[in-house]
Amino acid sequence: MRVVVIGAGVIGLSTALCIHERYRSVLKSLDVMVYADRFTPLTTTDVAAGLWQPYLSEPSNPQEAHWNQQTFNYLLSLIGSPNAANMGLAPVSGYNLFREAVPDPYWKDIVLGFRKLTLRELDMFPDYSYGWFNTSLILEGRKYLQWLTERLTERGVKFFLRKVESFEEVVREGADVIINCTGVWAGALQPDPLLQPGRGQIIKVDAPWLKHFVITHDPERGIYKSPYIIPGLQAITLGGIFQLGNWSETSNIPDHNTIWEGCCRLEPTLKDAKIIGEWSGFRPVRPQVRLEREQLRFGSSNTEVIHNYGHGGFGLTIHWGCAQEVAKLFGKILEERNLLRIPPSHL
Amino acid sequence: MDTVRIAVVGAGVMGLSTAVCISKMVPGCSITVISDKFTPETTSDVAAGMLIPPTYPDTPIQKQKQWFKETFDHLFAIVNSAEAEDAGVILVSGWQIFQSIPTEEVPYWADVVLGFRKMTKDELKKFPQHVFGHAFTTLKCEGPAYLPWLQKRVKGNGGLILTRRIEDLWELHPSFDIVVNCSGLGSRQLAGDSKIFPVRGQVLKVQAPWVKHFIRDSSGLTYIYPGVSNVTLGGTRQKGDWNLSPDAEISKEILSRCCALEPSLRGAYDLREKVGLRPTRPSVRLEKELLAQDSRRLPVVHHYGHGSGGIAMHWGTALEATRLVNECVQVLRTPAPKSKL
């Protein structure tokens, strides 16, 4: 069984790992290969701040809420392992701020210790009058991708730097199943008018005295268009840019100023912070995550593709639930083809 | 009106904060801070500086709450200003955990810190040996930044800072009119106070920047306090132990206890051992004393003995010490009654 995973961001690598963990022992042979034209630190995942937090409103596909929860519970179970920090994982607490009262988010019982802010806490943020406090998790993209790469390498999964121009080329080389984790660039392999870039720009600074995330919300402007400060394992990510349809990968000065002014207003001590760097990335925005099977016919062969892309600004937040779902679909393919030696244990 | 000359003995958090308070609240006086040790070599520099107050057995709870609240409010104003980083004050959230349910589930200071509540069952899952806990947000005030920040303020308000080891408070007579004694453990000698004794604390200051929360076992023996640029792991409470040299066995043991609470600390690096002697007393000594010898008189305001609550209580007690200093100044300024012939 030859599986080609296209894409080496968090979605590609975690899906590859999930499939290999579940099926290696129940197949006569399982060859998993990762093809990508970008690897860490050049993927979209590397730009993400890494805070586990879904969007505020319920997803149109209720499965996504379930995948978010699965991911949080999975990551939480790893807290307490001595390796957590090596994976890029750590608990982090902080503030979500609003200018007026809003309903509680659907994920309030998934995170830990969710509560509303007291008046004294709101005094710290003069531009905001309502908010939440909760404990969540940081999963830092770069460290996590390095960790996933190590785990995959241990398992004999091979990585290839190549730009895949079509599913057909991969099929002709002998792939049985293709896992399409190409993120915002999925349209190049198969047009998808529902997929758009949600360009983000972030500034990474050294400000180790900041221990909390602070995310502001402006419901009129939309998600991630309002300043946010998110501590990583070492550096702090400052952001607040979300531009639909903008494919510019270079960081620009007007966005830098928007981020810098917004975040310094929120946290005046940032004036003393040293800037480490500035990055841009494209959130793969889609009304729903595309997670489904598709059969492709090229000549006489039938190839299975499992799509797993379009995770917007919540890729790290949802990744493990999606990886498990892809693994389930992969299992179905194996059953249909009578390839299983013994039925896989269902997690 | 003559300038009243005030000497503050001790340049830890008590001496410096009292000097700042006096310079702001007592008009017409000159301030000189005199000490043999300055930051970063004071006890205040070793302290983690967490605003989680102890309980002084001999002090009314209302008074302790007042001191803690005044200190918290003072530092909270700093943390919300652009000066927070210079002053070494940060906001930090975390958990105090109990191995058995305490008789007092809500401590007196619960409404002084931010967002105080009991830990949820899910939160407690992280600590399998513990059955109860508090979750809250508080402040951390770090000596190595805060003391220089205070020193700048003392000098900015016209105060002098002198290096000198005082062996006897009378050395300050007649150059000074009032002495403020903030000498901590030094008061055993300087004030002949046998009630004060050291409680030795050994800590490790380590690099573990992924640790964003404090964790404190309610016994006060094991704690993890993330700071600006390192994490303090502790500790010990060794009564009557004056030894300032770190003990390697104790360091191993502290690391092991902390790793049990936070396993990721096994990846901590750049470990540095530090020792501080908490100046411990059944209550803080905050009172006036008029020293007399032959015809000489020397008003002294004692301000020492905060044990493990120095940083947590410093501003509240400094304000009270300043009120006492003001009383001494009033007495000095009241003209002596003229005998009527």
XYZ file of C-alpha atoms in Angstrom:
688
model
C 0.000 0.000 0.000
C 1.590 3.237 -1.154
C 0.258 6.397 0.428
C 1.378 9.805 -0.709
C 0.624 12.740 1.572
C 0.867 16.017 -0.286
C 1.680 18.876 2.065
C 3.982 19.095 5.081
C 2.229 21.566 7.314
C 0.515 20.471 10.507
C -2.315 18.840 8.556
C -0.076 16.775 6.266
C 2.361 15.611 8.927
C -0.206 14.826 11.618
C -2.369 12.935 9.136
C 0.650 10.946 7.943
C 1.493 10.070 11.547
C -2.049 9.109 12.411
C -2.341 6.779 9.414
C 1.031 5.190 10.056
C 0.333 4.691 13.780
C -3.007 3.036 13.107
C -2.352 0.877 10.087
C 1.326 -0.054 9.865
C 0.812 -3.103 12.029
C -2.308 -4.321 10.244
C -1.008 -4.099 6.688
C 1.427 -6.382 4.931
C 3.266 -3.291 3.788
C 2.614 0.385 4.222
C 4.738 2.957 2.431
C 3.937 6.524 3.437
C 5.648 9.358 1.612
C 5.296 13.089 2.148
C 5.598 15.303 -0.921
C 5.766 19.047 -0.386
C 7.327 22.112 -1.926
C 7.567 23.739 1.490
C 8.768 22.227 4.722
C 9.170 23.797 8.170
C 10.057 26.619 8.770
C 8.465 27.754 5.493
C 4.923 26.427 5.909
C 1.774 28.309 6.911
C 1.840 26.390 10.199
C 5.190 27.986 11.049
C 3.625 31.452 10.976
C 0.703 30.571 13.228
C 0.879 31.713 16.852
C -0.289 28.278 17.907
C -2.995 29.051 20.433
C -5.710 26.419 20.694
C -8.840 28.458 20.208
C -11.648 27.886 17.709
C -13.586 30.746 16.153
C -16.235 32.231 18.428
C -19.259 31.163 16.445
C -20.362 27.584 15.949
C -19.050 25.997 12.764
C -21.536 25.274 9.990
C -20.345 21.670 10.078
C -20.905 20.373 13.648
C -18.211 17.735 13.083
C -15.649 20.531 13.242
C -16.643 21.299 16.821
C -16.115 17.638 17.625
C -12.677 17.614 15.943
C -11.678 20.713 17.908
C -12.599 18.990 21.144
C -10.783 15.809 20.176
C -7.661 17.827 19.470
C -7.805 19.670 22.794
C -8.347 16.490 24.778
C -5.522 14.771 22.952
C -3.102 17.633 23.573
C -4.224 17.973 27.193
C -3.446 14.305 27.776
C 0.128 15.036 26.705
C 0.568 17.810 29.261
C 2.334 16.176 32.150
C 4.621 14.230 29.875
C 8.209 15.436 30.201
C 8.250 15.819 26.407
C 5.470 18.355 26.202
C 7.754 21.355 25.730
C 9.783 19.483 23.088
C 6.573 19.062 21.125
C 5.937 22.778 21.374
C 3.118 22.207 23.848
C 2.395 24.124 27.058
C -0.616 25.385 28.992
C -1.301 29.101 28.683
C -4.003 31.312 30.200
C -5.381 34.584 29.040
C -7.996 37.067 28.060
C -10.557 37.451 25.286
C -11.790 41.050 25.207
C -14.938 42.625 23.783
C -16.527 46.047 23.655
C -19.887 44.685 24.729
C -21.378 41.577 26.299
C -21.385 38.508 24.035
C -22.732 34.985 24.513
C -20.320 32.357 25.816
C -18.505 30.411 23.091
C -19.467 26.808 22.347
C -16.016 25.671 23.483
C -16.247 27.143 26.975
C -16.395 23.730 28.616
C -13.576 22.340 26.503
C -10.957 24.812 27.762
C -10.129 24.896 31.461
C -11.506 27.232 34.064
C -13.565 29.366 31.669
C -15.107 32.406 33.384
C -16.073 35.984 32.737
C -13.679 38.774 33.611
C -14.157 40.708 36.837
C -14.358 44.503 36.814
C -10.848 44.851 38.237
C -9.468 42.699 35.462
C -11.300 44.794 32.874
C -9.618 47.869 34.399
C -6.405 46.580 32.832
C -7.945 47.035 29.363
C -9.530 50.499 29.173
C -10.805 50.050 25.588
C -12.835 46.951 26.484
C -15.770 46.405 28.770
C -16.393 42.649 28.700
C -14.371 39.503 28.429
C -13.413 35.973 29.315
C -10.541 34.306 31.126
C -9.579 30.712 30.531
C -6.671 28.303 30.422
C -5.883 26.804 27.041
C -2.854 25.367 25.268
C -0.085 26.616 23.036
C 1.063 24.277 20.303
C 3.887 26.095 18.611
C 3.856 25.317 14.893
C 7.560 25.159 14.228
C 8.434 22.964 17.224
C 5.461 20.695 16.599
C 6.364 20.216 12.943
C 9.946 19.369 13.937
C 8.624 16.871 16.464
C 6.205 15.330 13.942
C 9.033 15.086 11.423
C 11.170 13.201 13.961
C 8.353 10.769 14.788
C 7.661 10.161 11.090
C 11.353 9.688 10.311
C 11.623 7.127 13.122
C 8.809 5.236 11.444
C 10.542 5.217 8.071
C 8.269 7.766 6.430
C 10.183 9.524 3.660
C 10.032 13.198 2.723
C 10.430 14.575 -0.791
C 10.887 18.203 -1.743
C 8.844 18.541 -4.883
C 6.092 20.636 -6.318
C 3.235 18.351 -7.321
C 1.564 19.733 -10.465
C -1.308 17.249 -10.624
C -2.822 14.266 -8.879
C -2.261 12.375 -12.118
C 1.518 12.635 -11.904
C 1.428 11.110 -8.418
C -0.925 8.353 -9.568
C 1.273 7.449 -12.525
C 4.169 6.925 -10.122
C 2.172 4.246 -8.346
C 0.340 5.858 -5.426
C -2.643 3.870 -4.124
C -4.050 6.572 -1.897
C -3.339 10.291 -1.966
C -3.942 12.460 1.074
C -4.399 16.026 -0.109
C -3.178 18.403 2.609
C -2.144 21.245 0.366
C -3.828 23.937 2.428
C -4.360 27.282 0.749
C -2.808 26.030 -2.498
C -5.260 23.144 -2.974
C -6.857 25.030 -5.867
C -3.757 24.403 -7.977
C -4.441 20.663 -7.951
C -8.200 20.911 -8.303
C -10.108 24.198 -8.635
C -12.016 25.066 -5.472
C -13.863 28.394 -5.574
C -14.726 28.028 -1.896
C -11.064 28.218 -0.872
C -9.426 31.613 -0.380
C -6.326 32.959 1.340
C -6.965 34.802 4.617
C -3.687 36.632 4.703
C -2.160 37.234 8.099
C 0.924 39.137 9.149
C 2.592 38.753 12.511
C 5.455 40.299 14.437
C 7.467 38.084 16.786
C 8.987 39.877 19.766
C 11.054 39.084 22.796
C 8.947 40.083 25.814
C 9.353 37.271 28.319
C 7.499 39.166 31.049
C 4.204 38.536 29.226
C 2.655 35.273 30.382
C -0.934 35.609 29.130
C -2.597 35.702 25.739
C -4.739 38.760 25.050
C -7.122 38.539 22.111
C -9.379 41.439 21.276
C -12.508 41.108 19.201
C -14.349 43.515 17.004
C -17.404 41.625 15.739
C -18.042 44.244 13.063
C -14.635 43.796 11.512
C -14.405 40.020 11.852
C -12.112 37.429 13.338
C -8.374 38.184 13.721
C -8.770 41.745 12.443
C -8.339 43.107 15.951
C -5.052 43.133 17.888
C -3.880 39.983 19.615
C -0.870 39.085 21.742
C -0.048 35.397 22.071
C 2.958 34.111 24.040
C 4.774 31.182 22.503
C 7.242 28.934 24.220
C 9.945 31.576 23.903
C 8.789 34.550 21.818
C 5.524 36.491 21.762
C 3.402 36.723 18.599
C 1.673 40.018 17.855
C -1.031 40.065 15.210
C -4.369 41.337 14.060
C -4.436 41.063 10.277
C -6.914 39.018 8.227
C -7.199 39.955 4.554
C -9.409 37.750 2.425
C -8.133 37.261 -1.110
C -4.728 38.847 -0.568
C -1.949 36.643 -1.963
C 0.936 38.904 -1.046
C 3.464 36.886 0.894
C 5.714 39.772 1.801
C 5.190 41.644 5.020
C 4.293 45.281 4.559
C 4.665 48.432 6.592
C 1.026 49.520 6.907
C 0.129 46.125 8.386
C 3.187 46.283 10.646
C 1.991 49.625 11.955
C -1.549 48.367 12.469
C -0.260 45.446 14.508
C 2.333 47.429 16.439
C 0.051 50.323 17.373
C -2.834 48.059 18.272
C -0.734 45.790 20.461
C 1.214 48.591 22.179
C -2.081 50.215 23.059
C -3.185 46.968 24.606
C 0.116 46.329 26.370
C 2.255 49.464 26.853
C 5.316 47.506 28.039
C 5.742 46.237 24.475
C 7.634 49.459 23.802
C 10.600 47.720 25.473
C 10.219 44.520 23.488
C 12.876 43.520 20.992
C 11.493 42.640 17.557
C 12.729 39.245 16.420
C 11.092 39.134 12.997
C 8.018 39.594 10.910
C 6.151 37.007 8.818
C 3.133 36.626 6.573
C 1.064 33.562 5.837
C -2.204 32.543 4.243
C -4.897 31.001 6.377
C -6.620 28.468 4.098
C -10.124 29.898 4.461
C -13.165 27.879 3.466
C -16.798 27.900 4.679
C -16.150 24.343 5.887
C -13.103 22.125 6.107
C -12.957 19.858 3.047
C -12.508 16.425 4.560
C -13.836 13.761 2.211
C -12.948 10.947 -0.138
C -12.884 11.281 -3.880
C -12.215 8.620 -6.510
C -10.123 9.751 -9.441
C -9.884 7.839 -12.685
C -6.743 8.111 -14.724
C -6.755 5.672 -17.594
C -7.626 2.301 -16.139
C -6.689 2.980 -12.519
C -8.931 4.090 -9.690
C -7.143 6.180 -7.135
C -8.511 7.252 -3.829
C -7.900 10.814 -2.730
C -8.748 11.929 0.746
C -8.969 15.699 0.935
C -8.028 17.384 4.181
C -7.669 21.119 3.665
C -9.344 24.457 4.332
C -8.775 24.803 8.100
C -8.714 28.593 8.068
C -7.250 30.142 11.199
C -7.835 27.054 13.313
C -5.543 24.435 11.777
C -3.577 23.658 14.926
C -6.794 23.809 16.926
C -8.536 21.150 14.825
C -5.682 19.121 13.345
C -5.799 15.948 15.408
C -9.546 15.434 15.106
C -9.210 15.780 11.334
C -6.230 13.433 11.205
C -8.269 10.812 13.067
C -11.156 11.274 10.672
C -8.882 10.832 7.663
C -7.488 7.700 9.273
C -11.051 6.411 9.627
C -11.739 7.060 5.940
C -8.449 5.381 5.067
C -9.546 2.380 7.103
C -12.734 2.182 5.058
C -10.687 2.160 1.877
C -8.618 -0.726 3.229
C -11.761 -2.651 4.162
C -13.278 -2.070 0.758
C -10.122 -3.402 -0.863
C -9.857 -6.337 1.553
C -6.403 -5.303 2.541
C -6.651 -5.606 6.283
C -4.889 -8.548 7.922
C -6.781 -7.971 11.126
C -9.356 -5.311 11.796
C -7.698 -2.219 13.204
C -8.539 -1.278 16.766
C -10.844 1.680 16.704
C -9.637 4.486 18.921
C 11.620 75.057 59.327
C 14.782 72.998 59.742
C 15.254 70.001 57.529
C 14.724 66.838 59.509
C 17.576 64.445 58.734
C 16.352 60.862 58.365
C 18.588 57.804 58.105
C 17.124 54.589 56.709
C 19.209 51.586 57.692
C 18.940 48.735 55.149
C 18.574 48.767 51.381
C 16.380 45.758 50.805
C 12.783 46.187 49.734
C 11.810 47.635 53.146
C 14.536 50.248 53.366
C 14.132 51.464 49.808
C 10.346 51.517 49.724
C 10.181 53.288 53.077
C 12.674 55.845 51.794
C 10.495 56.460 48.727
C 7.324 56.768 50.831
C 8.953 59.182 53.245
C 10.275 61.345 50.427
C 6.754 61.557 48.991
C 4.744 61.965 52.174
C 6.893 63.715 54.759
C 7.772 67.297 53.812
C 10.939 69.078 54.783
C 13.201 66.113 55.392
C 16.411 64.727 53.934
C 16.759 60.996 53.434
C 19.912 58.915 53.498
C 19.762 55.174 52.923
C 22.676 53.409 54.604
C 23.472 49.749 54.102
C 26.348 47.313 53.811
C 24.520 45.324 51.122
C 22.699 46.550 48.035
C 20.904 44.876 45.156
C 21.621 42.259 43.834
C 23.024 41.027 47.160
C 20.072 41.530 49.481
C 17.542 38.998 50.734
C 14.948 40.741 48.560
C 16.974 39.775 45.483
C 16.651 36.067 46.244
C 12.933 36.176 46.962
C 10.708 35.137 44.085
C 8.490 38.092 44.951
C 5.118 36.406 44.495
C 2.167 38.280 45.880
C 0.758 35.389 47.868
C 0.851 36.521 51.481
C 1.704 34.397 54.523
C -0.242 34.693 57.762
C 1.435 36.396 60.697
C 0.140 34.681 63.855
C 0.305 37.777 66.060
C -1.171 40.361 63.714
C -4.927 40.974 63.292
C -6.149 39.642 59.927
C -7.692 42.995 59.011
C -4.303 44.682 59.322
C -2.590 42.002 57.205
C -5.277 42.319 54.574
C -4.800 46.087 54.538
C -1.038 45.784 54.063
C -1.454 43.195 51.328
C -4.124 45.190 49.532
C -2.068 48.395 49.634
C 0.925 46.535 48.226
C -1.159 44.815 45.564
C -2.808 48.071 44.477
C 0.546 49.836 44.317
C 2.116 47.118 42.161
C -1.042 46.678 40.072
C -0.809 50.331 39.063
C 2.799 49.726 38.007
C 1.995 46.564 36.037
C -0.607 48.483 34.041
C 1.842 51.227 33.185
C 4.633 51.305 30.651
C 7.119 51.034 33.556
C 6.194 47.480 34.439
C 9.213 45.942 32.781
C 11.665 48.438 34.291
C 10.207 47.884 37.734
C 10.238 44.101 37.379
C 6.509 43.664 38.030
C 4.488 41.152 36.048
C 1.049 39.582 36.045
C 1.001 35.809 36.456
C -1.793 33.255 36.803
C -1.678 29.837 38.339
C -2.725 27.441 41.021
C -2.247 26.833 44.738
C -2.914 23.158 45.378
C -3.751 21.215 48.529
C -3.169 17.574 49.396
C -6.125 17.690 51.751
C -9.101 20.002 51.920
C -8.203 23.043 54.051
C -10.380 24.175 56.952
C -10.395 27.651 55.472
C -11.314 27.172 51.825
C -11.205 30.878 50.998
C -8.188 32.793 52.369
C -8.459 36.370 53.640
C -6.695 37.698 50.556
C -8.984 36.052 47.994
C -10.634 39.296 46.932
C -7.353 41.187 46.738
C -5.848 39.010 44.000
C -7.658 38.782 40.648
C -10.248 36.281 39.535
C -9.928 34.037 42.594
C -11.905 30.824 42.415
C -11.651 27.171 43.351
C -10.037 24.885 40.800
C -12.345 22.742 38.702
C -12.140 18.945 38.724
C -10.607 19.048 35.240
C -7.901 21.432 36.400
C -7.108 19.220 39.385
C -6.544 16.239 37.076
C -3.155 17.750 36.322
C -2.183 17.184 39.972
C -3.112 13.622 40.917
C -1.724 13.926 44.494
C -3.897 16.960 45.229
C -7.605 17.166 45.985
C -8.337 20.864 46.182
C -6.976 24.090 44.809
C -7.239 27.804 44.205
C -6.913 29.380 40.789
C -6.124 33.079 40.561
C -4.062 35.787 38.941
C -1.571 37.722 41.013
C 1.598 39.784 40.685
C 5.253 38.982 40.871
C 7.694 41.712 41.883
C 11.344 40.887 41.270
C 14.055 42.350 43.506
C 16.820 42.584 40.917
C 14.700 45.034 38.864
C 12.440 46.526 41.543
C 15.215 47.526 43.930
C 17.166 49.500 41.325
C 13.873 51.080 40.267
C 13.253 52.143 43.882
C 16.825 53.376 44.200
C 16.331 55.597 41.169
C 13.239 57.043 42.827
C 15.046 57.664 46.102
C 17.804 59.548 44.311
C 15.324 61.328 42.052
C 13.603 62.716 45.122
C 16.889 64.033 46.461
C 17.824 61.093 48.677
C 21.366 59.868 49.266
C 22.522 56.256 49.235
C 25.611 55.339 51.283
C 27.515 52.097 51.667
C 28.430 51.513 55.277
C 27.997 48.728 57.790
C 26.263 50.060 60.895
C 27.185 48.122 64.052
C 25.204 50.254 66.486
C 22.294 52.633 65.842
C 23.993 55.276 68.002
C 26.563 55.680 65.211
C 23.861 57.656 63.455
C 23.643 60.204 66.262
C 23.962 63.196 66.065
C 24.213 63.310 62.241
C 20.586 62.181 61.934
C 17.412 63.169 63.739
C 15.394 60.031 63.081
C 16.478 56.504 62.258
C 14.280 54.077 60.328
C 15.504 50.561 61.043
C 14.873 48.260 58.052
C 17.768 45.942 58.742
C 15.861 42.674 58.671
C 17.868 39.975 60.405
C 20.436 42.632 61.284
C 18.042 43.786 63.992
C 19.124 40.891 66.119
C 22.224 42.923 66.750
C 21.139 46.470 65.937
C 17.954 46.366 67.986
C 18.875 43.555 70.363
C 15.776 41.695 69.112
C 15.936 38.008 70.040
C 12.488 37.396 68.541
C 13.813 37.568 64.996
C 15.402 34.491 63.464
C 16.232 33.263 59.972
C 14.123 30.764 58.056
C 16.527 29.595 55.408
C 15.207 29.304 51.880
C 17.108 27.636 49.096
C 15.851 28.035 45.525
C 16.865 27.228 41.991
C 16.519 29.896 39.346
C 16.268 28.053 36.028
C 15.516 28.584 32.364
C 12.157 27.061 31.396
C 10.413 29.769 29.371
C 7.518 27.488 28.393
C 6.270 27.546 31.973
C 3.671 30.326 32.076
C 1.814 29.524 35.309
C 2.788 29.450 38.957
C 2.162 26.273 40.927
C 2.378 26.338 44.708
C 1.804 23.525 47.126
C -0.173 24.916 50.064
C 2.532 23.791 52.487
C 4.700 26.501 50.946
C 7.516 24.018 50.607
C 7.254 23.312 46.891
C 6.632 26.024 44.347
C 7.260 26.957 40.733
C 7.195 30.693 40.042
C 7.783 31.856 36.448
C 9.371 35.301 36.341
C 10.561 37.804 33.792
C 13.633 35.919 32.679
C 13.790 32.751 34.727
C 11.634 30.381 36.772
C 12.150 30.097 40.537
C 11.897 26.563 41.885
C 11.629 26.091 45.584
C 12.182 25.519 48.304
C 13.040 25.023 51.921
C 11.972 26.458 55.272
C 14.803 25.741 57.641
C 14.257 27.483 60.949
C 17.277 28.918 62.688
C 19.631 28.039 59.835
C 22.036 30.885 59.016
C 23.928 29.076 56.253
C 24.050 31.146 53.067
C 25.837 28.516 50.975
C 23.688 26.389 48.685
C 23.507 22.665 49.404
C 23.743 20.475 46.307
C 21.664 17.674 47.823
C 18.893 20.097 48.609
C 19.003 21.458 45.054
C 18.534 17.963 43.630
C 15.654 17.391 45.981
C 13.945 20.696 45.115
C 14.229 19.904 41.401
C 12.743 16.487 41.969
C 9.759 17.850 43.947
C 9.093 20.483 41.301
C 9.364 17.999 38.444
C 6.726 15.900 40.195
C 4.329 18.834 39.881
C 5.507 19.970 36.431
C 7.264 17.158 34.525
C 8.347 19.421 31.662
C 10.831 20.968 34.117
C 13.095 18.023 33.395
C 14.022 20.066 30.339
C 14.992 23.106 32.415
C 18.486 24.392 31.796
C 20.984 26.866 33.230
C 20.167 26.062 36.849
C 21.453 28.523 39.472
C 21.270 27.958 43.197
C 20.435 30.803 45.567
C 19.920 31.071 49.307
C 18.023 33.708 51.284
C 17.337 33.997 54.993
C 13.753 35.049 55.615
C 13.784 37.559 58.521
C 11.083 35.835 60.563
C 9.144 37.072 63.573
C 5.703 36.283 65.032
C 4.691 39.697 63.746
C 6.248 42.486 61.762
C 7.921 44.972 64.097
C 6.369 48.300 63.154
C 6.744 50.698 66.057
C 8.534 53.736 67.370
C 11.233 53.531 70.000
C 12.977 56.443 71.629
C 16.546 55.396 72.321
C 18.047 57.150 75.290
C 21.596 57.200 76.561
C 22.679 59.817 79.144
C 21.262 63.034 77.669
C 21.187 61.769 74.092
C 17.906 60.910 72.436
C 17.420 59.088 69.159
C 13.934 58.403 67.781
C 13.828 55.109 65.894
C 11.057 53.677 63.751
C 11.413 49.918 63.468
C 10.214 48.371 60.224
C 11.389 44.758 59.910
C 10.579 41.101 60.445
C 8.364 40.240 57.457
C 9.484 36.621 57.178
C 8.230 35.152 53.910
C 5.884 38.057 53.287
C 8.354 40.830 52.538
C 7.507 41.612 48.950
C 3.851 40.790 49.488
C 3.437 43.304 52.326
C 6.170 45.847 51.724
C 4.235 48.850 50.499
C 1.511 48.593 53.117
C 4.010 48.369 55.948
C 6.177 51.106 54.401
C 3.155 53.419 54.410
C 2.590 52.634 58.078
C 6.279 53.145 58.890
C 6.053 56.489 57.115
C 3.094 57.504 59.277
C 5.201 56.672 62.332
C 8.086 58.705 60.932
C 5.702 61.599 60.424
C 4.693 61.382 64.081
C 8.354 61.559 65.081
C 8.843 64.572 62.812
C 5.847 66.324 64.381
C 7.323 65.766 67.826
C 10.667 67.178 66.727
C 8.986 70.194 65.166
C 6.827 70.962 68.200
C 8.674 73.638 70.096
C 9.606 72.615 73.651
C 7.340 74.419 76.195
C 9.173 77.441 77.566
C 9.349 77.552 81.305
C 7.467 80.520 82.609
C 9.522 82.710 84.738
